[in-house]
Protein backbone atom coordinates (compact mmCIF):
# COMPACT_ATOMS: atom_id res chain seq x y z
CA UNK A 1 0.00 0.00 0.00
CA UNK A 2 1.37 3.50 -0.85
CA UNK A 3 2.73 5.53 2.05
CA UNK A 4 0.31 8.42 1.55
CA UNK A 5 -2.66 6.06 1.69
CA UNK A 6 -1.37 4.47 4.89
CA UNK A 7 -1.00 7.96 6.33
CA UNK A 8 -4.61 8.82 5.50
CA UNK A 9 -5.88 5.59 7.04
CA UNK A 10 -3.80 6.17 10.16
CA UNK A 11 -5.19 9.68 10.55
CA UNK A 12 -8.79 8.55 10.04
CA UNK A 13 -8.38 5.74 12.57
CA UNK A 14 -7.44 8.30 15.21
CA UNK A 15 -10.90 9.80 15.04
CA UNK A 16 -12.99 8.73 18.03
CA UNK A 17 -16.55 9.34 19.15
CA UNK A 18 -16.68 12.16 21.75
CA UNK A 19 -17.52 10.71 25.18
CA UNK A 20 -20.35 13.23 25.60
CA UNK A 21 -22.31 11.42 22.86
CA UNK A 22 -22.31 8.16 24.83
CA UNK A 23 -23.08 10.01 28.06
CA UNK A 24 -26.04 11.75 26.49
CA UNK A 25 -27.42 8.49 25.11
CA UNK A 26 -27.07 6.81 28.53
CA UNK A 27 -28.96 9.74 30.01
CA UNK A 28 -31.79 9.35 27.51
CA UNK A 29 -32.38 5.61 27.79
CA UNK A 30 -35.06 4.31 30.10
CA UNK A 31 -34.37 1.08 31.98
CA UNK A 32 -36.80 -1.64 30.95
CA UNK A 33 -37.30 -5.17 32.22
CA UNK A 34 -35.03 -7.71 30.55
CA UNK A 35 -36.53 -9.84 27.87
CA UNK A 36 -35.16 -13.38 27.91
CA UNK A 37 -36.02 -13.93 24.23
CA UNK A 38 -32.58 -13.51 22.78
CA UNK A 39 -30.40 -14.63 25.63
CA UNK A 40 -30.82 -18.33 25.00
CA UNK A 41 -28.76 -17.83 21.86
CA UNK A 42 -25.64 -16.66 23.63
CA UNK A 43 -26.00 -18.60 26.87
CA UNK A 44 -23.58 -21.39 25.71
CA UNK A 45 -20.87 -18.87 24.84
CA UNK A 46 -21.39 -16.95 28.08
CA UNK A 47 -21.37 -20.16 30.12
CA UNK A 48 -18.13 -21.24 28.46
CA UNK A 49 -16.56 -17.86 29.17
CA UNK A 50 -17.67 -17.87 32.79
CA UNK A 51 -16.43 -21.43 33.27
CA UNK A 52 -13.05 -20.43 31.82
CA UNK A 53 -12.74 -17.36 34.04
CA UNK A 54 -13.93 -19.32 37.08
CA UNK A 55 -11.45 -22.11 36.36
CA UNK A 56 -8.57 -19.65 36.10
CA UNK A 57 -9.62 -17.96 39.34
CA UNK A 58 -9.89 -21.24 41.24
CA UNK A 59 -6.59 -22.42 39.83
CA UNK A 60 -4.70 -19.27 40.75
CA UNK A 61 -6.36 -18.67 44.13
CA UNK A 62 -4.14 -19.98 46.95
CA UNK A 63 -5.82 -20.89 50.24
CA UNK A 64 -5.66 -18.24 52.95
CA UNK A 65 -5.71 -15.30 50.59
CA UNK A 66 -9.44 -14.78 50.97
CA UNK A 67 -9.19 -12.69 54.14
CA UNK A 68 -6.41 -10.57 52.67
CA UNK A 69 -8.45 -10.00 49.51
CA UNK A 70 -11.45 -8.90 51.55
CA UNK A 71 -9.40 -6.34 53.46
CA UNK A 72 -7.91 -5.11 50.21
CA UNK A 73 -11.36 -4.76 48.67
CA UNK A 74 -12.48 -2.60 51.59
CA UNK A 75 -9.50 -0.31 50.99
CA UNK A 76 -10.22 0.19 47.31
CA UNK A 77 -8.53 3.30 45.89
CA UNK A 78 -9.36 5.11 42.64
CA UNK A 79 -6.70 3.02 40.87
CA UNK A 80 -8.45 -0.14 42.07
CA UNK A 81 -11.72 1.21 40.73
CA UNK A 82 -10.02 1.93 37.42
CA UNK A 83 -8.60 -1.60 37.30
CA UNK A 84 -12.04 -3.00 38.09
CA UNK A 85 -13.62 -1.01 35.26
CA UNK A 86 -10.86 -2.12 32.86
CA UNK A 87 -11.43 -5.72 33.92
CA UNK A 88 -15.14 -5.28 33.29
CA UNK A 89 -14.41 -3.96 29.80
CA UNK A 90 -11.98 -6.83 29.14
CA UNK A 91 -14.56 -9.41 30.23
CA UNK A 92 -17.09 -7.74 27.95
CA UNK A 93 -14.63 -7.99 25.07
CA UNK A 94 -13.94 -11.68 25.83
CA UNK A 95 -17.70 -12.31 25.89
CA UNK A 96 -18.08 -10.61 22.52
CA UNK A 97 -15.22 -12.62 21.01
CA UNK A 98 -16.69 -15.86 22.33
CA UNK A 99 -20.06 -14.92 20.88
CA UNK A 100 -18.46 -14.25 17.48
CA UNK A 101 -16.54 -17.55 17.65
CA UNK A 102 -19.75 -19.34 18.53
CA UNK A 103 -21.48 -17.78 15.51
CA UNK A 104 -18.62 -18.89 13.28
CA UNK A 105 -18.83 -22.47 14.64
CA UNK A 106 -22.57 -22.51 14.06
CA UNK A 107 -22.06 -21.41 10.46
CA UNK A 108 -19.35 -24.03 9.85
CA UNK A 109 -21.46 -26.85 11.31
CA UNK A 110 -24.53 -25.90 9.30
CA UNK A 111 -22.59 -25.47 6.03
CA UNK A 112 -20.11 -28.37 6.22
CA UNK A 113 -21.34 -31.05 8.60
CA UNK A 114 -25.07 -31.05 8.05
CA UNK A 115 -25.24 -31.62 4.22
CA UNK A 116 -23.05 -34.81 4.20
CA UNK A 117 -24.98 -36.18 7.17
CA UNK A 118 -28.27 -35.47 5.40
CA UNK A 119 -27.01 -37.15 2.20
CA UNK A 120 -25.81 -40.17 4.15
CA UNK A 121 -29.17 -40.58 5.84
CA UNK A 122 -30.95 -40.25 2.49
CA UNK A 123 -28.73 -42.93 0.91
CA UNK A 124 -29.29 -45.26 3.88
CA UNK A 125 -33.05 -44.70 3.67
CA UNK A 126 -33.06 -45.52 -0.06
CA UNK A 127 -31.02 -48.67 0.51
CA UNK A 128 -33.41 -49.86 3.22
CA UNK A 129 -36.40 -49.18 0.98
CA UNK A 130 -34.79 -51.10 -1.91
CA UNK A 131 -33.89 -53.95 0.43
CA UNK A 132 -37.44 -54.19 1.72
CA UNK A 133 -38.95 -54.22 -1.77
CA UNK A 134 -40.19 -57.71 -2.76
CA UNK B 1 -29.55 -4.40 34.64
CA UNK B 2 -28.15 -7.01 32.24
CA UNK B 3 -29.56 -5.13 29.28
CA UNK B 4 -27.98 -1.88 30.49
CA UNK B 5 -24.62 -3.56 30.98
CA UNK B 6 -24.82 -5.12 27.54
CA UNK B 7 -25.79 -1.77 26.04
CA UNK B 8 -22.88 -0.04 27.78
CA UNK B 9 -20.41 -2.59 26.44
CA UNK B 10 -21.85 -2.32 22.93
CA UNK B 11 -21.67 1.48 23.09
CA UNK B 12 -18.02 1.36 24.13
CA UNK B 13 -17.24 -1.15 21.43
CA UNK B 14 -19.07 0.26 18.42
CA UNK B 15 -19.57 3.99 18.96
CA UNK B 16 -16.24 4.95 17.35
CA UNK B 17 -17.04 2.96 14.22
CA UNK B 18 -20.54 4.45 14.00
CA UNK B 19 -19.21 7.97 14.49
CA UNK B 20 -16.45 7.61 11.89
CA UNK B 21 -18.85 6.15 9.36
CA UNK B 22 -21.46 8.87 9.98
CA UNK B 23 -18.79 11.56 9.76
CA UNK B 24 -17.58 10.17 6.44
CA UNK B 25 -21.11 10.35 4.99
CA UNK B 26 -22.37 13.59 6.54
CA UNK B 27 -19.02 15.46 6.49
CA UNK B 28 -19.96 17.37 9.61
CA UNK B 29 -19.01 16.69 13.22
CA UNK B 30 -22.24 17.88 14.84
CA UNK B 31 -24.39 15.88 12.43
CA UNK B 32 -22.19 12.82 12.94
CA UNK B 33 -22.68 13.14 16.71
CA UNK B 34 -26.45 13.38 16.25
CA UNK B 35 -26.40 10.36 13.96
CA UNK B 36 -24.37 8.36 16.48
CA UNK B 37 -26.81 9.23 19.26
CA UNK B 38 -29.79 8.28 17.13
CA UNK B 39 -28.28 4.95 16.11
CA UNK B 40 -27.35 4.10 19.70
CA UNK B 41 -30.90 4.94 20.81
CA UNK B 42 -32.27 2.67 18.07
CA UNK B 43 -29.90 -0.01 19.30
CA UNK B 44 -31.29 0.35 22.83
CA UNK B 45 -34.87 0.08 21.56
CA UNK B 46 -34.16 -2.87 19.25
CA UNK B 47 -31.75 -4.73 21.54
CA UNK B 48 -34.23 -7.43 22.68
CA UNK B 49 -35.10 -8.31 19.08
CA UNK B 50 -31.61 -8.25 17.57
CA UNK B 51 -29.58 -11.33 16.72
CA UNK B 52 -26.36 -10.72 18.66
CA UNK B 53 -23.92 -12.08 16.08
CA UNK B 54 -24.35 -9.53 13.30
CA UNK B 55 -24.76 -6.43 15.44
CA UNK B 56 -21.92 -4.52 13.85
CA UNK B 57 -23.40 -4.88 10.37
CA UNK B 58 -26.85 -3.90 11.71
CA UNK B 59 -25.45 -0.81 13.44
CA UNK B 60 -23.53 0.41 10.41
CA UNK B 61 -26.44 -0.32 8.08
CA UNK B 62 -28.72 1.70 10.37
CA UNK B 63 -26.12 4.48 10.44
CA UNK B 64 -25.98 4.59 6.65
CA UNK B 65 -29.76 4.62 6.26
CA UNK B 66 -30.11 7.37 8.85
CA UNK B 67 -27.37 9.52 7.28
CA UNK B 68 -28.67 9.16 3.73
CA UNK B 69 -32.16 9.91 5.01
CA UNK B 70 -30.88 13.09 6.66
CA UNK B 71 -29.16 14.19 3.45
CA UNK B 72 -32.33 13.50 1.44
CA UNK B 73 -34.53 15.32 3.94
CA UNK B 74 -32.33 18.41 3.99
CA UNK B 75 -32.25 18.53 0.22
CA UNK B 76 -36.06 18.55 0.23
CA UNK B 77 -36.13 21.32 2.82
CA UNK B 78 -33.54 23.25 0.79
CA UNK B 79 -31.35 23.66 3.88
CA UNK B 80 -27.84 22.77 2.77
CA UNK B 81 -25.67 20.67 5.06
CA UNK B 82 -22.66 22.52 6.37
CA UNK B 83 -19.29 20.92 5.95
CA UNK B 84 -16.87 21.01 8.87
CA UNK B 85 -14.98 23.99 7.45
CA UNK B 86 -18.14 26.04 7.17
CA UNK B 87 -19.18 25.17 10.71
CA UNK B 88 -15.78 26.19 12.00
CA UNK B 89 -16.05 29.51 10.20
CA UNK B 90 -19.41 30.24 11.81
CA UNK B 91 -18.78 29.09 15.37
CA UNK B 92 -15.90 29.66 17.78
CA UNK B 93 -13.62 26.65 18.08
CA UNK B 94 -13.97 24.63 21.30
CA UNK B 95 -10.24 24.07 21.30
CA UNK B 96 -9.43 27.74 20.87
CA UNK B 97 -7.79 27.83 24.32
CA UNK B 98 -4.60 26.57 22.78
CA UNK B 99 -5.03 27.20 19.07
CA UNK B 100 -1.57 26.22 17.86
CA UNK B 101 -1.61 22.77 19.50
CA UNK B 102 -5.21 22.11 18.48
CA UNK B 103 -4.58 23.22 14.93
CA UNK B 104 -1.49 21.05 14.61
CA UNK B 105 -3.20 17.93 15.92
CA UNK B 106 -6.35 18.30 13.85
CA UNK B 107 -4.93 19.65 10.58
CA UNK B 108 -3.67 16.29 9.36
CA UNK B 109 -6.96 14.63 10.23
CA UNK B 110 -8.86 17.43 8.48
CA UNK B 111 -6.67 17.00 5.43
CA UNK B 112 -7.36 13.26 5.36
CA UNK B 113 -11.10 13.93 5.72
CA UNK B 114 -11.06 16.46 2.88
CA UNK B 115 -9.40 13.96 0.58
CA UNK B 116 -11.91 11.31 1.59
CA UNK B 117 -14.82 13.65 0.86
CA UNK B 118 -13.67 14.01 -2.72
CA UNK B 119 -14.67 10.39 -3.33
CA UNK B 120 -18.24 9.43 -4.28
CA UNK B 121 -20.39 8.19 -1.39
CA UNK B 122 -20.26 4.48 -2.26
CA UNK B 123 -16.46 4.40 -2.65
CA UNK B 124 -16.06 6.43 0.53
CA UNK B 125 -18.29 4.09 2.50
CA UNK B 126 -16.48 0.97 1.31
CA UNK B 127 -13.10 2.55 2.08
CA UNK B 128 -14.07 3.69 5.59
CA UNK B 129 -15.77 0.40 6.44
CA UNK B 130 -12.84 -1.72 5.28
CA UNK B 131 -9.73 0.33 6.02
CA UNK B 132 -10.80 2.41 9.00
CA UNK B 133 -13.48 0.33 10.74
CA UNK B 134 -11.95 -3.04 9.86
CA UNK B 135 -15.03 -4.83 8.51
CA UNK B 136 -14.71 -7.91 6.32
CA UNK B 137 -15.92 -8.01 2.71
CA UNK B 138 -19.02 -10.02 3.62
CA UNK B 139 -20.01 -7.57 6.38
CA UNK B 140 -19.53 -4.61 4.03
CA UNK B 141 -21.68 -6.35 1.43
CA UNK B 142 -24.39 -6.77 4.08
CA UNK B 143 -24.15 -3.15 5.22
CA UNK B 144 -24.22 -1.65 1.73
CA UNK B 145 -26.48 -4.26 0.15
CA UNK B 146 -24.16 -5.10 -2.73
CA UNK B 147 -22.31 -8.22 -3.93
CA UNK B 148 -18.90 -9.02 -2.43
CA UNK B 149 -17.19 -8.63 -5.80
CA UNK B 150 -18.53 -5.09 -6.11
CA UNK B 151 -17.15 -4.33 -2.65
CA UNK B 152 -13.71 -5.49 -3.78
CA UNK B 153 -13.87 -3.41 -6.98
CA UNK B 154 -15.07 -0.31 -5.10
CA UNK B 155 -12.30 -0.69 -2.55
CA UNK B 156 -9.68 -0.92 -5.27
CA UNK B 157 -11.06 2.18 -6.99
CA UNK B 158 -11.25 4.10 -3.71
CA UNK B 159 -7.62 3.28 -2.93
CA UNK B 160 -6.47 4.29 -6.40
CA UNK B 161 -8.38 7.57 -6.38
CA UNK B 162 -7.29 8.48 -2.85
CA UNK B 163 -3.71 7.75 -3.69
CA UNK B 164 -3.88 10.02 -6.74
CA UNK B 165 -5.66 12.74 -4.74
CA UNK B 166 -3.04 12.55 -1.99
CA UNK B 167 -0.23 12.92 -4.52
CA UNK B 168 -1.97 15.90 -6.14
CA UNK B 169 -2.42 17.47 -2.71
CA UNK B 170 1.27 17.02 -1.93
CA UNK B 171 2.21 18.63 -5.23
CA UNK B 172 -0.10 21.58 -4.54
CA UNK B 173 1.45 22.07 -1.11
CA UNK B 174 4.96 21.92 -2.52
CA UNK B 175 4.21 24.53 -5.19
CA UNK B 176 2.51 26.83 -2.66
CA UNK B 177 5.59 26.61 -0.40
CA UNK B 178 7.87 27.53 -3.30
CSV table of N, CA, C and O in Angstrom, one decimal, chain A residues 1-2 4-5 7-9 11-13 15-18 20-22 24-26 28-35 38-39 41-42 88 92-93 96-97 99-100 102-103 106, chain B residues 1-9 11-13 15-16 19-20 23 33 36-37 40-41 44 47-48 50-53 108-109 112-113 115 127 131-132 159 162-163 166-167:
chain,number,residue,atom,x,y,z
A,1,UNK,N,0.8,-1.2,0.0
A,1,UNK,CA,0.0,0.0,0.0
A,1,UNK,C,0.9,1.3,0.0
A,1,UNK,O,1.9,1.3,0.7
A,2,UNK,N,0.5,2.3,-0.8
A,2,UNK,CA,1.4,3.5,-0.9
A,2,UNK,C,1.4,4.2,0.5
A,2,UNK,O,0.5,4.1,1.3
A,4,UNK,N,1.3,7.4,1.3
A,4,UNK,CA,0.3,8.4,1.5
A,4,UNK,C,-1.1,7.9,1.9
A,4,UNK,O,-1.8,8.4,2.8
A,5,UNK,N,-1.4,6.7,1.4
A,5,UNK,CA,-2.7,6.1,1.7
A,5,UNK,C,-2.6,5.5,3.1
A,5,UNK,O,-3.6,5.7,3.9
A,7,UNK,N,-0.9,6.8,5.5
A,7,UNK,CA,-1.0,8.0,6.3
A,7,UNK,C,-2.5,8.4,6.5
A,7,UNK,O,-2.9,8.7,7.6
A,8,UNK,N,-3.2,8.4,5.4
A,8,UNK,CA,-4.6,8.8,5.5
A,8,UNK,C,-5.4,7.9,6.4
A,8,UNK,O,-6.2,8.3,7.3
A,9,UNK,N,-5.2,6.6,6.2
A,9,UNK,CA,-5.9,5.6,7.0
A,9,UNK,C,-5.5,5.8,8.5
A,9,UNK,O,-6.4,5.7,9.4
A,11,UNK,N,-4.6,8.5,10.0
A,11,UNK,CA,-5.2,9.7,10.6
A,11,UNK,C,-6.7,9.4,10.8
A,11,UNK,O,-7.2,9.8,11.9
A,12,UNK,N,-7.3,8.8,9.9
A,12,UNK,CA,-8.8,8.6,10.0
A,12,UNK,C,-9.1,7.6,11.2
A,12,UNK,O,-10.1,7.7,11.9
A,13,UNK,N,-8.2,6.7,11.5
A,13,UNK,CA,-8.4,5.7,12.6
A,13,UNK,C,-8.3,6.4,13.9
A,13,UNK,O,-8.7,5.9,14.9
A,15,UNK,N,-9.6,9.1,14.7
A,15,UNK,CA,-10.9,9.8,15.0
A,15,UNK,C,-11.8,8.9,16.0
A,15,UNK,O,-12.0,7.7,15.7
A,16,UNK,N,-12.2,9.5,17.1
A,16,UNK,CA,-13.0,8.7,18.0
A,16,UNK,C,-14.3,9.5,18.3
A,16,UNK,O,-14.3,10.7,18.2
A,17,UNK,N,-15.3,8.7,18.8
A,17,UNK,CA,-16.6,9.3,19.2
A,17,UNK,C,-16.4,10.1,20.5
A,17,UNK,O,-15.8,9.6,21.4
A,18,UNK,N,-16.8,11.4,20.5
A,18,UNK,CA,-16.7,12.2,21.7
A,18,UNK,C,-17.5,11.5,22.9
A,18,UNK,O,-18.6,11.0,22.7
A,20,UNK,N,-19.1,12.6,25.2
A,20,UNK,CA,-20.4,13.2,25.6
A,20,UNK,C,-21.5,12.6,24.8
A,20,UNK,O,-22.7,12.6,25.3
A,21,UNK,N,-21.2,12.1,23.6
A,21,UNK,CA,-22.3,11.4,22.9
A,21,UNK,C,-22.8,10.2,23.6
A,21,UNK,O,-24.1,10.0,23.8
A,22,UNK,N,-21.9,9.4,24.1
A,22,UNK,CA,-22.3,8.2,24.8
A,22,UNK,C,-23.0,8.5,26.1
A,22,UNK,O,-24.0,7.9,26.5
A,24,UNK,N,-24.7,11.2,26.8
A,24,UNK,CA,-26.0,11.8,26.5
A,24,UNK,C,-27.0,10.6,26.2
A,24,UNK,O,-28.2,10.6,26.6
A,25,UNK,N,-26.5,9.6,25.4
A,25,UNK,CA,-27.4,8.5,25.1
A,25,UNK,C,-27.8,7.7,26.4
A,25,UNK,O,-28.9,7.4,26.6
A,26,UNK,N,-26.8,7.5,27.3
A,26,UNK,CA,-27.1,6.8,28.5
A,26,UNK,C,-28.1,7.6,29.4
A,26,UNK,O,-28.9,7.0,30.1
A,28,UNK,N,-30.5,9.3,28.2
A,28,UNK,CA,-31.8,9.3,27.5
A,28,UNK,C,-32.5,8.0,27.5
A,28,UNK,O,-33.7,7.9,27.2
A,29,UNK,N,-31.7,6.9,27.8
A,29,UNK,CA,-32.4,5.6,27.8
A,29,UNK,C,-33.2,5.4,29.1
A,29,UNK,O,-32.8,5.9,30.1
A,30,UNK,N,-34.2,4.6,28.9
A,30,UNK,CA,-35.1,4.3,30.1
A,30,UNK,C,-34.9,2.8,30.4
A,30,UNK,O,-35.2,2.0,29.6
A,31,UNK,N,-34.5,2.5,31.6
A,31,UNK,CA,-34.4,1.1,32.0
A,31,UNK,C,-35.7,0.3,31.8
A,31,UNK,O,-36.7,0.8,32.2
A,32,UNK,N,-35.6,-0.8,31.2
A,32,UNK,CA,-36.8,-1.6,31.0
A,32,UNK,C,-36.5,-3.1,31.5
A,32,UNK,O,-35.3,-3.4,31.5
A,33,UNK,N,-37.5,-3.8,31.8
A,33,UNK,CA,-37.3,-5.2,32.2
A,33,UNK,C,-36.6,-6.0,31.1
A,33,UNK,O,-36.9,-5.8,29.9
A,34,UNK,N,-35.8,-6.9,31.5
A,34,UNK,CA,-35.0,-7.7,30.6
A,34,UNK,C,-36.0,-8.7,29.9
A,34,UNK,O,-36.8,-9.3,30.5
A,35,UNK,N,-35.7,-8.8,28.6
A,35,UNK,CA,-36.5,-9.8,27.9
A,35,UNK,C,-35.6,-11.0,27.6
A,35,UNK,O,-34.5,-10.9,27.1
A,38,UNK,N,-33.8,-13.3,23.6
A,38,UNK,CA,-32.6,-13.5,22.8
A,38,UNK,C,-31.4,-14.1,23.5
A,38,UNK,O,-30.4,-14.5,23.0
A,39,UNK,N,-31.5,-14.2,24.8
A,39,UNK,CA,-30.4,-14.6,25.6
A,39,UNK,C,-30.1,-16.1,25.5
A,39,UNK,O,-28.9,-16.5,25.6
A,41,UNK,N,-29.7,-17.6,23.0
A,41,UNK,CA,-28.8,-17.8,21.9
A,41,UNK,C,-27.3,-17.7,22.3
A,41,UNK,O,-26.4,-18.4,21.7
A,42,UNK,N,-27.1,-16.9,23.3
A,42,UNK,CA,-25.6,-16.7,23.6
A,42,UNK,C,-25.3,-17.3,25.0
A,42,UNK,O,-24.2,-17.1,25.5
A,88,UNK,N,-13.8,-5.1,33.8
A,88,UNK,CA,-15.1,-5.3,33.3
A,88,UNK,C,-15.2,-5.2,31.8
A,88,UNK,O,-15.8,-6.0,31.1
A,92,UNK,N,-16.1,-8.0,29.0
A,92,UNK,CA,-17.1,-7.7,27.9
A,92,UNK,C,-16.5,-8.1,26.6
A,92,UNK,O,-17.2,-8.7,25.8
A,93,UNK,N,-15.3,-7.7,26.4
A,93,UNK,CA,-14.6,-8.0,25.1
A,93,UNK,C,-14.5,-9.5,24.9
A,93,UNK,O,-14.8,-10.0,23.8
A,96,UNK,N,-17.8,-10.9,23.9
A,96,UNK,CA,-18.1,-10.6,22.5
A,96,UNK,C,-17.3,-11.5,21.6
A,96,UNK,O,-17.9,-12.0,20.6
A,97,UNK,N,-16.0,-11.7,21.9
A,97,UNK,CA,-15.2,-12.6,21.0
A,97,UNK,C,-15.8,-14.1,21.0
A,97,UNK,O,-15.8,-14.7,20.0
A,99,UNK,N,-18.8,-14.9,21.6
A,99,UNK,CA,-20.1,-14.9,20.9
A,99,UNK,C,-19.8,-15.0,19.4
A,99,UNK,O,-20.4,-15.8,18.7
A,100,UNK,N,-18.8,-14.2,18.9
A,100,UNK,CA,-18.5,-14.3,17.5
A,100,UNK,C,-17.9,-15.6,17.1
A,100,UNK,O,-18.3,-16.2,16.0
A,102,UNK,N,-18.6,-18.4,18.5
A,102,UNK,CA,-19.8,-19.3,18.5
A,102,UNK,C,-20.6,-19.2,17.2
A,102,UNK,O,-21.0,-20.2,16.7
A,103,UNK,N,-20.7,-18.0,16.8
A,103,UNK,CA,-21.5,-17.8,15.5
A,103,UNK,C,-20.8,-18.4,14.3
A,103,UNK,O,-21.4,-19.1,13.5
A,106,UNK,N,-21.2,-22.2,14.5
A,106,UNK,CA,-22.6,-22.5,14.1
A,106,UNK,C,-22.7,-22.5,12.5
A,106,UNK,O,-23.2,-23.5,11.9
B,1,UNK,N,-31.0,-4.5,34.2
B,1,UNK,CA,-29.6,-4.4,34.6
B,1,UNK,C,-28.6,-5.0,33.6
B,1,UNK,O,-27.6,-4.4,33.2
B,2,UNK,N,-29.0,-6.3,33.2
B,2,UNK,CA,-28.1,-7.0,32.2
B,2,UNK,C,-28.2,-6.3,30.9
B,2,UNK,O,-27.2,-6.1,30.2
B,3,UNK,N,-29.4,-5.8,30.6
B,3,UNK,CA,-29.6,-5.1,29.3
B,3,UNK,C,-28.7,-3.8,29.3
B,3,UNK,O,-28.1,-3.5,28.3
B,4,UNK,N,-28.7,-3.1,30.4
B,4,UNK,CA,-28.0,-1.9,30.5
B,4,UNK,C,-26.5,-2.1,30.4
B,4,UNK,O,-25.8,-1.4,29.7
B,5,UNK,N,-26.0,-3.2,31.0
B,5,UNK,CA,-24.6,-3.6,31.0
B,5,UNK,C,-24.2,-3.9,29.5
B,5,UNK,O,-23.2,-3.5,29.0
B,6,UNK,N,-25.1,-4.7,28.9
B,6,UNK,CA,-24.8,-5.1,27.5
B,6,UNK,C,-24.8,-3.9,26.6
B,6,UNK,O,-23.9,-3.8,25.8
B,7,UNK,N,-25.7,-3.0,26.9
B,7,UNK,CA,-25.8,-1.8,26.0
B,7,UNK,C,-24.5,-0.9,26.2
B,7,UNK,O,-24.0,-0.4,25.3
B,8,UNK,N,-24.1,-0.8,27.5
B,8,UNK,CA,-22.9,0.0,27.8
B,8,UNK,C,-21.7,-0.6,27.0
B,8,UNK,O,-20.9,0.1,26.4
B,9,UNK,N,-21.6,-1.9,27.1
B,9,UNK,CA,-20.4,-2.6,26.4
B,9,UNK,C,-20.5,-2.4,24.9
B,9,UNK,O,-19.5,-2.1,24.3
B,11,UNK,N,-22.0,0.1,23.4
B,11,UNK,CA,-21.7,1.5,23.1
B,11,UNK,C,-20.2,1.7,23.0
B,11,UNK,O,-19.6,2.3,22.1
B,12,UNK,N,-19.5,1.2,24.1
B,12,UNK,CA,-18.0,1.4,24.1
B,12,UNK,C,-17.4,0.7,22.9
B,12,UNK,O,-16.4,1.3,22.4
B,13,UNK,N,-17.9,-0.4,22.5
B,13,UNK,CA,-17.2,-1.2,21.4
B,13,UNK,C,-17.5,-0.6,20.0
B,13,UNK,O,-16.6,-0.6,19.2
B,15,UNK,N,-19.2,2.6,19.2
B,15,UNK,CA,-19.6,4.0,19.0
B,15,UNK,C,-18.5,4.7,18.1
B,15,UNK,O,-18.9,5.5,17.2
B,16,UNK,N,-17.3,4.3,18.2
B,16,UNK,CA,-16.2,5.0,17.4
B,16,UNK,C,-16.5,4.6,15.9
B,16,UNK,O,-16.4,5.5,15.0
B,19,UNK,N,-19.5,6.5,14.6
B,19,UNK,CA,-19.2,8.0,14.5
B,19,UNK,C,-18.4,8.2,13.2
B,19,UNK,O,-18.6,9.1,12.5
B,20,UNK,N,-17.3,7.4,13.1
B,20,UNK,CA,-16.4,7.6,11.9
B,20,UNK,C,-17.2,7.4,10.6
B,20,UNK,O,-17.1,8.2,9.6
B,23,UNK,N,-19.6,10.4,10.1
B,23,UNK,CA,-18.8,11.6,9.8
B,23,UNK,C,-18.4,11.5,8.3
B,23,UNK,O,-18.4,12.5,7.6
B,33,UNK,N,-22.4,13.4,15.3
B,33,UNK,CA,-22.7,13.1,16.7
B,33,UNK,C,-24.2,12.8,16.9
B,33,UNK,O,-24.6,11.9,17.6
B,36,UNK,N,-24.8,9.4,15.6
B,36,UNK,CA,-24.4,8.4,16.5
B,36,UNK,C,-25.4,8.2,17.6
B,36,UNK,O,-25.7,7.1,18.0
B,37,UNK,N,-25.8,9.3,18.2
B,37,UNK,CA,-26.8,9.2,19.3
B,37,UNK,C,-28.1,8.5,18.8
B,37,UNK,O,-28.6,7.6,19.5
B,40,UNK,N,-27.5,4.8,18.4
B,40,UNK,CA,-27.4,4.1,19.7
B,40,UNK,C,-28.7,4.0,20.4
B,40,UNK,O,-29.0,3.0,21.1
B,41,UNK,N,-29.5,5.0,20.2
B,41,UNK,CA,-30.9,4.9,20.8
B,41,UNK,C,-31.7,3.8,20.1
B,41,UNK,O,-32.5,3.1,20.8
B,44,UNK,N,-30.7,0.6,21.5
B,44,UNK,CA,-31.3,0.4,22.8
B,44,UNK,C,-32.7,-0.2,22.7
B,44,UNK,O,-33.1,-1.1,23.3
B,47,UNK,N,-32.7,-3.7,21.0
B,47,UNK,CA,-31.8,-4.7,21.5
B,47,UNK,C,-32.4,-6.1,21.8
B,47,UNK,O,-31.8,-7.1,21.5
B,48,UNK,N,-33.6,-6.1,22.4
B,48,UNK,CA,-34.2,-7.4,22.7
B,48,UNK,C,-34.5,-8.2,21.4
B,48,UNK,O,-34.6,-9.5,21.5
B,50,UNK,N,-32.7,-8.1,18.5
B,50,UNK,CA,-31.6,-8.2,17.6
B,50,UNK,C,-30.9,-9.6,17.8
B,50,UNK,O,-30.7,-10.0,18.9
B,51,UNK,N,-30.4,-10.1,16.7
B,51,UNK,CA,-29.6,-11.3,16.7
B,51,UNK,C,-28.2,-10.8,17.1
B,51,UNK,O,-27.6,-10.0,16.4
B,52,UNK,N,-27.6,-11.4,18.2
B,52,UNK,CA,-26.4,-10.7,18.7
B,52,UNK,C,-25.1,-10.9,17.8
B,52,UNK,O,-24.1,-10.2,18.0
B,53,UNK,N,-25.2,-11.8,16.8
B,53,UNK,CA,-23.9,-12.1,16.1
B,53,UNK,C,-23.7,-11.2,14.9
B,53,UNK,O,-22.6,-11.3,14.3
B,108,UNK,N,-3.9,17.5,10.2
B,108,UNK,CA,-3.7,16.3,9.4
B,108,UNK,C,-4.9,15.5,9.2
B,108,UNK,O,-5.2,14.9,8.1
B,109,UNK,N,-5.7,15.4,10.3
B,109,UNK,CA,-7.0,14.6,10.2
B,109,UNK,C,-7.9,15.3,9.3
B,109,UNK,O,-8.6,14.7,8.5
B,112,UNK,N,-7.0,14.6,5.8
B,112,UNK,CA,-7.4,13.3,5.4
B,112,UNK,C,-8.9,13.2,5.1
B,112,UNK,O,-9.3,12.6,4.1
B,113,UNK,N,-9.6,13.9,5.9
B,113,UNK,CA,-11.1,13.9,5.7
B,113,UNK,C,-11.5,14.6,4.4
B,113,UNK,O,-12.4,14.2,3.7
B,115,UNK,N,-9.7,14.9,1.7
B,115,UNK,CA,-9.4,14.0,0.6
B,115,UNK,C,-10.5,12.9,0.5
B,115,UNK,O,-10.9,12.6,-0.6
B,127,UNK,N,-14.5,2.3,1.6
B,127,UNK,CA,-13.1,2.5,2.1
B,127,UNK,C,-13.1,2.7,3.6
B,127,UNK,O,-12.3,2.1,4.3
B,131,UNK,N,-11.1,-0.1,5.6
B,131,UNK,CA,-9.7,0.3,6.0
B,131,UNK,C,-9.8,0.9,7.4
B,131,UNK,O,-8.8,0.8,8.2
B,132,UNK,N,-10.8,1.7,7.7
B,132,UNK,CA,-10.8,2.4,9.0
B,132,UNK,C,-11.5,1.6,10.1
B,132,UNK,O,-11.0,1.5,11.2
B,159,UNK,N,-9.1,3.2,-3.2
B,159,UNK,CA,-7.6,3.3,-2.9
B,159,UNK,C,-6.9,4.0,-4.0
B,159,UNK,O,-6.0,4.9,-3.7
B,162,UNK,N,-7.8,7.8,-4.0
B,162,UNK,CA,-7.3,8.5,-2.8
B,162,UNK,C,-5.8,8.7,-3.0
B,162,UNK,O,-5.3,9.7,-2.6
B,163,UNK,N,-5.1,7.7,-3.5
B,163,UNK,CA,-3.7,7.8,-3.7
B,163,UNK,C,-3.4,8.9,-4.7
B,163,UNK,O,-2.5,9.7,-4.4
B,166,UNK,N,-4.1,12.2,-3.0
B,166,UNK,CA,-3.0,12.6,-2.0
B,166,UNK,C,-1.8,13.1,-2.7
B,166,UNK,O,-1.2,14.0,-2.2
B,167,UNK,N,-1.4,12.5,-3.8
B,167,UNK,CA,-0.2,12.9,-4.5
B,167,UNK,C,-0.5,14.3,-5.1
B,167,UNK,O,0.4,15.2,-5.0
